[in-house]
GROMACS .gro file of C-alpha atoms in nm:
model
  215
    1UNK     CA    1  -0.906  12.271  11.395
    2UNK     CA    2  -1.295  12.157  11.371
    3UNK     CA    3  -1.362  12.487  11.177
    4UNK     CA    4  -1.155  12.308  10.847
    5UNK     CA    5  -1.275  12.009  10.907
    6UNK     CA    6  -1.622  12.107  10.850
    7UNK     CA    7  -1.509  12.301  10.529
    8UNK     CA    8  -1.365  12.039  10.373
    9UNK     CA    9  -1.030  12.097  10.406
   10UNK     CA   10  -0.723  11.830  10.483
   11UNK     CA   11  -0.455  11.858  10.745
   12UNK     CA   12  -0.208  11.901  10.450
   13UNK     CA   13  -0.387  12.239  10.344
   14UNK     CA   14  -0.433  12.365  10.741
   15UNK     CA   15  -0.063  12.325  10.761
   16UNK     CA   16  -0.012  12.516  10.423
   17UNK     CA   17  -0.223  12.767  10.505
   18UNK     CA   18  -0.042  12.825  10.890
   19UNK     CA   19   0.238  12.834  10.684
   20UNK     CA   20   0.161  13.132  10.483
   21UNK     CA   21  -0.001  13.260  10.769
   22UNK     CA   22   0.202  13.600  10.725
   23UNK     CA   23   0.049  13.616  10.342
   24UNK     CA   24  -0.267  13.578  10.468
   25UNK     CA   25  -0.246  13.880  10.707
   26UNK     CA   26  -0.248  14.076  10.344
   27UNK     CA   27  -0.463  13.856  10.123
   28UNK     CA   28  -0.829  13.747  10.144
   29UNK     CA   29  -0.784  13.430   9.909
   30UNK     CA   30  -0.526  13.151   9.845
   31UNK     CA   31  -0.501  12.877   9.546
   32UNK     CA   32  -0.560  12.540   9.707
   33UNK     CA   33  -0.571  12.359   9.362
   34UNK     CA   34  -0.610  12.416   8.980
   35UNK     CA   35  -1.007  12.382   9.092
   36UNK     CA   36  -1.051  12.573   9.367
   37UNK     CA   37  -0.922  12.817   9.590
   38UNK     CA   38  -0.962  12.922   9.987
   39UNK     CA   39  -1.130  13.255  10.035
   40UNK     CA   40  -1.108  13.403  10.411
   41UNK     CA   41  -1.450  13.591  10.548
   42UNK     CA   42  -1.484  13.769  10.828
   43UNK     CA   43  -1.190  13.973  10.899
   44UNK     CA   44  -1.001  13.636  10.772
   45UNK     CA   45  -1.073  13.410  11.063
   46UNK     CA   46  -1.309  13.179  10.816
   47UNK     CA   47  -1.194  12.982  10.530
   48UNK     CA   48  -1.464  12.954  10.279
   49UNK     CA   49  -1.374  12.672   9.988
   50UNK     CA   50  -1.463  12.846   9.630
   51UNK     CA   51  -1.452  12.651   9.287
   52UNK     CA   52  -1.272  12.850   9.043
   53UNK     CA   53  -1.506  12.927   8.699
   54UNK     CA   54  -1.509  12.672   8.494
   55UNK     CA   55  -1.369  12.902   8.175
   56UNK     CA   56  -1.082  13.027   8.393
   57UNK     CA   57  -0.985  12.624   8.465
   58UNK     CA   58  -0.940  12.588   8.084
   59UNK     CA   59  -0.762  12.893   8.017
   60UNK     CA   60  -0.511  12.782   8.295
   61UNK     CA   61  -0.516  12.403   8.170
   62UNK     CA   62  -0.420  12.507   7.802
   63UNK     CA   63  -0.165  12.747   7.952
   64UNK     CA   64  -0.044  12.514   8.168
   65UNK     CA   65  -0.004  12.231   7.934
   66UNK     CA   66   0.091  12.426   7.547
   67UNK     CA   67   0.153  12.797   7.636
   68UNK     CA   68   0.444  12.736   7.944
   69UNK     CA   69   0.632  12.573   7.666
   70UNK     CA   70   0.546  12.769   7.376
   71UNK     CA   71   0.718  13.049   7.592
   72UNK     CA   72   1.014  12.852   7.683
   73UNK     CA   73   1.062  12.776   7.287
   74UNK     CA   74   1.015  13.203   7.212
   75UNK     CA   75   1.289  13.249   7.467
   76UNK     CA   76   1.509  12.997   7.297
   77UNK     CA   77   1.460  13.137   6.944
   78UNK     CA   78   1.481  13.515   7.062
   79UNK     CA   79   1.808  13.384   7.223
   80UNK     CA   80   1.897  13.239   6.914
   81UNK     CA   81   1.851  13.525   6.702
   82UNK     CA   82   2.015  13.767   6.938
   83UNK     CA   83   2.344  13.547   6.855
   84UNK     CA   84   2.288  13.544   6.465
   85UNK     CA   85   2.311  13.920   6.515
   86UNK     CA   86   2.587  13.967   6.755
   87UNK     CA   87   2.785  13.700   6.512
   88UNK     CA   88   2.656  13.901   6.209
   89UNK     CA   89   2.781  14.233   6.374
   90UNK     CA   90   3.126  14.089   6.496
   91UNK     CA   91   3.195  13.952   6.098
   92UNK     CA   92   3.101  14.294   6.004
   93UNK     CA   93   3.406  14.482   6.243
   94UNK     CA   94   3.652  14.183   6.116
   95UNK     CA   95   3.573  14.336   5.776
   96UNK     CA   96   3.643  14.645   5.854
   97UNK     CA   97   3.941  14.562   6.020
   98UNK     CA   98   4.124  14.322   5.788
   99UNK     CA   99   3.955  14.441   5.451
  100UNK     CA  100   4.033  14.173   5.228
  101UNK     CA  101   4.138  13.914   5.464
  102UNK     CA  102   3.830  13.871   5.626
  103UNK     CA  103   3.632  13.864   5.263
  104UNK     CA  104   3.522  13.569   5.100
  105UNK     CA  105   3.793  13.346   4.865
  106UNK     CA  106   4.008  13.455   5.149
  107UNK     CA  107   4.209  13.209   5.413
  108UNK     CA  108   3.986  13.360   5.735
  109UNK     CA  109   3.693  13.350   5.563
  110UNK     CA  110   3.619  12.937   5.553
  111UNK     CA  111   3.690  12.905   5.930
  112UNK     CA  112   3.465  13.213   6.038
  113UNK     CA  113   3.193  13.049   5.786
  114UNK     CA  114   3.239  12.733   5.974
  115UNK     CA  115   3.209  12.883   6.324
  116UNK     CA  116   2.918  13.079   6.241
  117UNK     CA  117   2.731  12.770   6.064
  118UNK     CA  118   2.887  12.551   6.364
  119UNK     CA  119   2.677  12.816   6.618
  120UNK     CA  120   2.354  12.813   6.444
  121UNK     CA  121   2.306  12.446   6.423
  122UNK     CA  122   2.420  12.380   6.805
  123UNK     CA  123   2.148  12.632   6.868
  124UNK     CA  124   1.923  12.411   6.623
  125UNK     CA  125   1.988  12.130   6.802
  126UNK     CA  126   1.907  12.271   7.156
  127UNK     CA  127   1.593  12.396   6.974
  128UNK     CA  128   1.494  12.007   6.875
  129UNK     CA  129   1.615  11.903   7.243
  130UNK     CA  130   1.945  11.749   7.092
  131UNK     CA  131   2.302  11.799   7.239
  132UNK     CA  132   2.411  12.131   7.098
  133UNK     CA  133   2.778  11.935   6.969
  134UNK     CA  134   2.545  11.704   6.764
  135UNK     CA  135   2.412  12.022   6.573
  136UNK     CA  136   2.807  12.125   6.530
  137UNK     CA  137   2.919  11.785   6.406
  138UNK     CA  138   2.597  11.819   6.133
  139UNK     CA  139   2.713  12.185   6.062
  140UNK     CA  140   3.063  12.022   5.963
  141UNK     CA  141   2.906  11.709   5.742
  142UNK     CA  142   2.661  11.971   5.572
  143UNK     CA  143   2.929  12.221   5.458
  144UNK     CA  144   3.185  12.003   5.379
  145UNK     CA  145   2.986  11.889   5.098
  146UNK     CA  146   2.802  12.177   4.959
  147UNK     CA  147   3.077  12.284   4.628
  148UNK     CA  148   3.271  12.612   4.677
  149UNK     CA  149   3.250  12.652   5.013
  150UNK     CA  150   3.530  12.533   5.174
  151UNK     CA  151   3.750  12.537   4.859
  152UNK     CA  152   3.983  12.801   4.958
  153UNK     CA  153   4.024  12.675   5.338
  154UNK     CA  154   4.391  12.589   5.362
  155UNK     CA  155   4.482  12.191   5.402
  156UNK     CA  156   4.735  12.286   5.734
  157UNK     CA  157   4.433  12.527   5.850
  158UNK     CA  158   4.182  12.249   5.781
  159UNK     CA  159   4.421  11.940   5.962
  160UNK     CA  160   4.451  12.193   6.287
  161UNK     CA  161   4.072  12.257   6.352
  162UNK     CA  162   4.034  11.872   6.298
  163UNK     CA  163   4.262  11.785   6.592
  164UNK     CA  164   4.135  12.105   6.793
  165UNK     CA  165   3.769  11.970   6.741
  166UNK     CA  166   3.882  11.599   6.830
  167UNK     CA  167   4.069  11.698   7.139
  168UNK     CA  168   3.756  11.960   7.270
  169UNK     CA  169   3.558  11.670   7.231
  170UNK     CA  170   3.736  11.435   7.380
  171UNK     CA  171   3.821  11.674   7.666
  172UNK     CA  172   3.445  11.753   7.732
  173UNK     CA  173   3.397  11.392   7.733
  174UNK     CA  174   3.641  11.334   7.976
  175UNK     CA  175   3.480  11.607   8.210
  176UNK     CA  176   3.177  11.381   8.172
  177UNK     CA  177   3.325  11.101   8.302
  178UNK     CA  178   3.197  10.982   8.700
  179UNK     CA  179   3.540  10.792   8.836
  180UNK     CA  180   3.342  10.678   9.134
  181UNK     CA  181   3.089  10.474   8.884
  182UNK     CA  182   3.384  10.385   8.681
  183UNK     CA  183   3.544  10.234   9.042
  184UNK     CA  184   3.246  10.045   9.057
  185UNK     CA  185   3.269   9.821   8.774
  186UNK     CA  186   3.635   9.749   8.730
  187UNK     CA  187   3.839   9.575   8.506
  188UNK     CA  188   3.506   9.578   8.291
  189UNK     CA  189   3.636   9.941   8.165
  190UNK     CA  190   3.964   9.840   8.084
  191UNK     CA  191   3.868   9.501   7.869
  192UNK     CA  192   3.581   9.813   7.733
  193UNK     CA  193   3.899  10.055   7.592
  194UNK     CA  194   4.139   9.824   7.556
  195UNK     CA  195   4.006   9.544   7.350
  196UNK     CA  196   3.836   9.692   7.065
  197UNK     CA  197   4.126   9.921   7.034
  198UNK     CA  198   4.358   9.622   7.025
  199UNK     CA  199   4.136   9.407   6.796
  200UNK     CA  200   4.103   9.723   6.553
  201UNK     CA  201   4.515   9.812   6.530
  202UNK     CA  202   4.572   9.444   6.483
  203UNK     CA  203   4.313   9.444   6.183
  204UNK     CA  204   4.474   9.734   6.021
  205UNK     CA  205   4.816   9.581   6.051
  206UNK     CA  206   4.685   9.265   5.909
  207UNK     CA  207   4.491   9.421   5.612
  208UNK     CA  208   4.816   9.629   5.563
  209UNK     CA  209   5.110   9.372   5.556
  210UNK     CA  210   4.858   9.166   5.314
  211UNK     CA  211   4.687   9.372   5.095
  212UNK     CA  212   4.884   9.713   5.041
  213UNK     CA  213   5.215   9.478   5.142
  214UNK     CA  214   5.339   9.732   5.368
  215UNK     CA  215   5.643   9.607   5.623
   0.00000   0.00000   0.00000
């Protein structure tokens, strides 16, 4: 114990050294820190405390801080491409499948558009660190008013995927929900849903019986 004192070294890295003791059997140096490492001499019975080269501490700063990242963000976009594909390849076998259902002016065509778009901005929006619905909900607001687009979806077509989308949503959020922190505050939930629903029927009503004169 009085051979790492005099070297400098803490109780914390004795006891991570012991620990490792069965690396050490096959290794004649261990990191300590992101300056300096522990180098065993003589047979590995003598820890020696070595400062890393200064040039070799920058490299693994500037890795540590841009490139760990920069890697993570590759992995996302390579990810993301690899779907573009697979979605590009899978419209590709509709076509050959349905012929002219599957082509554009056609009833299929607007919803696979939409799905496709839909995919490629939730992967957007994991990209920018959003929630991948945001990008989804964007997808919808940006094609629904570019012309032509969406022209020849059909109106029953278009009414269905609305409620789908509402009740996915609402579903999900429901998954989301933690009853036991909902337990904890109370009737404060239930004045939460229930009055602004309330408040916001009764308005319509109002507005309705006295502008549009509706019974």
């Amino acid at each position: 114990g009085s051979i790492w004192k005099r070297r400098g070294f803490s109780d914390t890295d004795k006891e991570m050294t012991d620990g490792n003791e069965g690396v050490l059997k096959s290794s004649t140096s261990m990191e300590v820190s992101s300056k300096s490492r522990v180098e065993f001499v003589d047979g590995g019975s003598r820890p020696e405390v070595v400062s890393k080269p200064w040039g070799r501490r920058v490299v693994q700063g500037i890795w540590e801080t841009f490139c760990w990242r920069l890697d993570q963000e590759i992995a996302l976009f390579g990810e993301t491409l690899t779907t573009v594909l697979v979605l590009g390849l899978a419209y590709g076998v509709l076509v050959l499948l349905l012929r002219e259902e599957a082509l554009p002016n056609s009833k299929l065509f607007p919803v696979l558009l939409l799905w496709f778009v839909s995919m490629v901005f939730g992967r957007l929006a994991v990209f920018c660190g959003l929630p991948r619905l945001f990008g989804m909900l964007i997808a919808g607001v940006v094609l629904e008013n570019v012309p032509v687009v969406l022209q020849s979806l059909d109106k029953h077509w278009s009414d269905a995927l609305r409620l789908t989308g509402l009740a996915v949503i609402l579903m999900r959020g429901g998954l989301e929900i933690e009853i036991d922190a909902l337990r904890k505050v109370g009737w404060r939930t239930v004045r939460l849903v229930l009055i602004p629903g309330l408040s916001e029927a009764s308005a319509v009503a109002i507005a309705g019986k006295l502008i549009f004169g509706l019974p």
